[in-house]
Amino acid sequence: MKPLILITGPVATRSGYGSHARDLVRSIVSMDKFDIKINSMKWGNCPMNALDDKNPNDKIVLDRIIYENTLQRQPEIHIQISVPNEFTPIAKYNIGITAGIENTAPKAEWIQGMNKMDLNIVPSKFVKEIFQRVTYEEINEQTKEKSGELKLNKPIEVLFEGLDTSIYKKTNQIPADIKAEIDEVRDEQINLTDETIFGIIQWCYRKYDFSDDGRDFNEYVCENIIEENEEQD
């Protein structure tokens, strides 16, 4: 009998966490070492239509989603891809995967969530260091005096989410109307923050109904907007 893995994450959503979760599922399936079940989560208001049952690559994921609490035994491993305050240890060994947050003070609830897991995985050294060095005072509600400290006391590792050059390639196959709109934004020489760039990408995905196969569009944005903006700075 293969070890049972439960993967909890927004696998059906059009979101960064959703894409990450799908990649993880497909990678573990390719190992052919585990019995894999998936607990599909919502992700805010993101559409849950990222999976196509006619696409063999998506069917790998769809066939493993459980729609009711149908686990026959406790999983050997639980992998959860979400924000840390949602982490839930339900297996013999529990792994939390999160993008973290690009600031210097994650919420105390996030530290509490990560301390529930046996291992935490983040995408960068910066995020790891932030989680490792933040400390909160614990206050006794009755005496209002310090009763202890809250800090990360569980293992944390970095798994870099890099560019897969077997998928992401330079291309000129961008629809002309999208290219014209992006060029118009670039020509205005606005101050492009990460939030602005993310907004442009999400707007185009919604307007033109891109799926995960729209990776060429992301590549175009990175090469034609981000790089030029950095050069101007």
mmCIF file of C-alpha atoms in Angstrom, residues 80-198:
data_model
loop_
_atom_site.group_PDB
_atom_site.id
_atom_site.type_symbol
_atom_site.label_atom_id
_atom_site.label_comp_id
_atom_site.label_asym_id
_atom_site.label_seq_id
_atom_site.Cartn_x
_atom_site.Cartn_y
_atom_site.Cartn_z
ATOM 1 C CA GLN A 80 -0.968 22.563 2.667
ATOM 2 C CA ILE A 81 -0.411 25.450 0.236
ATOM 3 C CA SER A 82 -1.961 28.556 1.767
ATOM 4 C CA VAL A 83 -1.382 31.471 4.108
ATOM 5 C CA PRO A 84 0.045 30.191 7.416
ATOM 6 C CA ASN A 85 -2.874 31.120 9.693
ATOM 7 C CA GLU A 86 -4.879 28.440 7.841
ATOM 8 C CA PHE A 87 -2.322 25.656 8.390
ATOM 9 C CA THR A 88 -3.925 22.533 9.876
ATOM 10 C CA PRO A 89 -1.904 19.523 11.058
ATOM 11 C CA ILE A 90 -3.990 16.431 10.339
ATOM 12 C CA ALA A 91 -1.398 13.883 9.195
ATOM 13 C CA LYS A 92 1.480 12.055 10.817
ATOM 14 C CA TYR A 93 3.802 14.593 9.166
ATOM 15 C CA ASN A 94 2.620 18.041 8.125
ATOM 16 C CA ILE A 95 4.198 20.460 5.649
ATOM 17 C CA GLY A 96 3.105 24.058 5.188
ATOM 18 C CA ILE A 97 3.974 25.885 1.978
ATOM 19 C CA THR A 98 3.462 29.634 1.789
ATOM 20 C CA ALA A 99 4.691 32.562 -0.258
ATOM 21 C CA GLY A 100 5.004 34.537 2.964
ATOM 22 C CA ILE A 101 4.818 38.278 2.678
ATOM 23 C CA GLU A 102 7.345 40.854 1.538
ATOM 24 C CA ASN A 103 7.511 42.947 4.701
ATOM 25 C CA THR A 104 9.376 42.939 7.985
ATOM 26 C CA ALA A 105 6.613 41.855 10.364
ATOM 27 C CA PRO A 106 4.307 38.944 9.521
ATOM 28 C CA LYS A 107 1.248 38.601 11.711
ATOM 29 C CA ALA A 108 1.482 36.692 14.974
ATOM 30 C CA GLU A 109 -1.253 34.363 13.694
ATOM 31 C CA TRP A 110 1.063 33.344 10.868
ATOM 32 C CA ILE A 111 3.810 32.347 13.297
ATOM 33 C CA GLN A 112 1.286 30.374 15.332
ATOM 34 C CA GLY A 113 0.147 28.567 12.183
ATOM 35 C CA MET A 114 3.674 27.679 11.106
ATOM 36 C CA ASN A 115 4.431 26.317 14.582
ATOM 37 C CA LYS A 116 1.663 23.757 14.039
ATOM 38 C CA MET A 117 3.536 22.155 11.143
ATOM 39 C CA ASP A 118 6.514 19.798 11.118
ATOM 40 C CA LEU A 119 8.136 21.661 8.218
ATOM 41 C CA ASN A 120 7.515 25.007 6.535
ATOM 42 C CA ILE A 121 8.604 25.882 2.994
ATOM 43 C CA VAL A 122 8.942 29.427 1.616
ATOM 44 C CA PRO A 123 10.177 30.729 -1.776
ATOM 45 C CA SER A 124 13.065 33.004 -0.736
ATOM 46 C CA LYS A 125 15.804 33.550 1.836
ATOM 47 C CA PHE A 126 14.286 36.945 2.625
ATOM 48 C CA VAL A 127 10.961 35.411 3.644
ATOM 49 C CA LYS A 128 12.738 32.723 5.679
ATOM 50 C CA GLU A 129 14.834 35.277 7.551
ATOM 51 C CA ILE A 130 11.807 37.458 8.316
ATOM 52 C CA PHE A 131 9.918 34.542 9.844
ATOM 53 C CA GLN A 132 12.963 33.436 11.810
ATOM 54 C CA ARG A 133 13.740 36.778 13.400
ATOM 55 C CA VAL A 134 10.284 38.133 14.261
ATOM 56 C CA THR A 135 9.264 37.816 17.916
ATOM 57 C CA TYR A 136 6.062 38.778 19.704
ATOM 58 C CA GLU A 137 5.487 39.209 23.412
ATOM 59 C CA GLU A 138 2.797 37.033 24.926
ATOM 60 C CA ILE A 139 0.743 38.975 27.482
ATOM 61 C CA ASN A 140 -1.261 37.457 30.325
ATOM 62 C CA GLU A 141 -4.796 38.779 29.869
ATOM 63 C CA GLN A 142 -5.448 38.918 33.596
ATOM 64 C CA THR A 143 -2.218 40.482 34.868
ATOM 65 C CA LYS A 144 -1.353 42.312 31.623
ATOM 66 C CA GLU A 145 2.236 41.236 32.187
ATOM 67 C CA LYS A 146 4.550 39.494 29.785
ATOM 68 C CA SER A 147 4.164 35.741 30.079
ATOM 69 C CA GLY A 148 6.383 34.564 27.258
ATOM 70 C CA GLU A 149 7.463 35.030 23.667
ATOM 71 C CA LEU A 150 6.008 33.867 20.385
ATOM 72 C CA LYS A 151 8.533 33.011 17.694
ATOM 73 C CA LEU A 152 9.005 30.414 14.986
ATOM 74 C CA ASN A 153 10.218 27.174 16.544
ATOM 75 C CA LYS A 154 9.634 24.745 13.692
ATOM 76 C CA PRO A 155 11.954 24.011 10.720
ATOM 77 C CA ILE A 156 11.733 26.295 7.703
ATOM 78 C CA GLU A 157 13.387 25.757 4.324
ATOM 79 C CA VAL A 158 13.618 27.648 1.037
ATOM 80 C CA LEU A 159 12.363 26.105 -2.190
ATOM 81 C CA PHE A 160 12.987 28.666 -4.903
ATOM 82 C CA GLU A 161 10.224 29.146 -7.469
ATOM 83 C CA GLY A 162 12.337 29.948 -10.491
ATOM 84 C CA LEU A 163 11.761 30.259 -14.202
ATOM 85 C CA ASP A 164 11.329 26.941 -16.018
ATOM 86 C CA THR A 165 12.974 27.554 -19.390
ATOM 87 C CA SER A 166 11.343 24.430 -20.783
ATOM 88 C CA ILE A 167 8.021 26.267 -20.407
ATOM 89 C CA TYR A 168 8.829 29.991 -20.525
ATOM 90 C CA LYS A 169 10.371 31.013 -23.834
ATOM 91 C CA LYS A 170 10.880 34.212 -25.753
ATOM 92 C CA THR A 171 8.145 34.734 -28.254
ATOM 93 C CA ASN A 172 6.574 37.281 -30.536
ATOM 94 C CA GLN A 173 3.258 35.432 -30.607
ATOM 95 C CA ILE A 174 1.380 38.024 -28.566
ATOM 96 C CA PRO A 175 -2.015 39.216 -29.853
ATOM 97 C CA ALA A 176 -1.571 42.584 -31.527
ATOM 98 C CA ASP A 177 -4.254 44.323 -29.463
ATOM 99 C CA ILE A 178 -2.668 43.237 -26.175
ATOM 100 C CA LYS A 179 0.771 44.229 -27.394
ATOM 101 C CA ALA A 180 -0.507 47.676 -28.386
ATOM 102 C CA GLU A 181 -2.045 48.250 -24.967
ATOM 103 C CA ILE A 182 1.137 47.175 -23.167
ATOM 104 C CA ASP A 183 3.248 49.387 -25.406
ATOM 105 C CA GLU A 184 0.942 52.310 -24.618
ATOM 106 C CA VAL A 185 1.507 51.786 -20.903
ATOM 107 C CA ARG A 186 5.262 51.554 -21.451
ATOM 108 C CA ASP A 187 5.339 54.712 -23.568
ATOM 109 C CA GLU A 188 3.666 56.689 -20.800
ATOM 110 C CA GLN A 189 6.735 55.915 -18.638
ATOM 111 C CA ILE A 190 4.687 55.537 -15.491
ATOM 112 C CA ASN A 191 6.280 54.397 -12.250
ATOM 113 C CA LEU A 192 5.654 50.682 -12.377
ATOM 114 C CA THR A 193 5.547 49.084 -8.947
ATOM 115 C CA ASP A 194 5.135 45.351 -8.413
ATOM 116 C CA GLU A 195 1.461 46.021 -7.642
ATOM 117 C CA THR A 196 0.996 47.909 -10.929
ATOM 118 C CA ILE A 197 2.597 45.143 -12.960
ATOM 119 C CA PHE A 198 0.527 42.492 -11.169
#
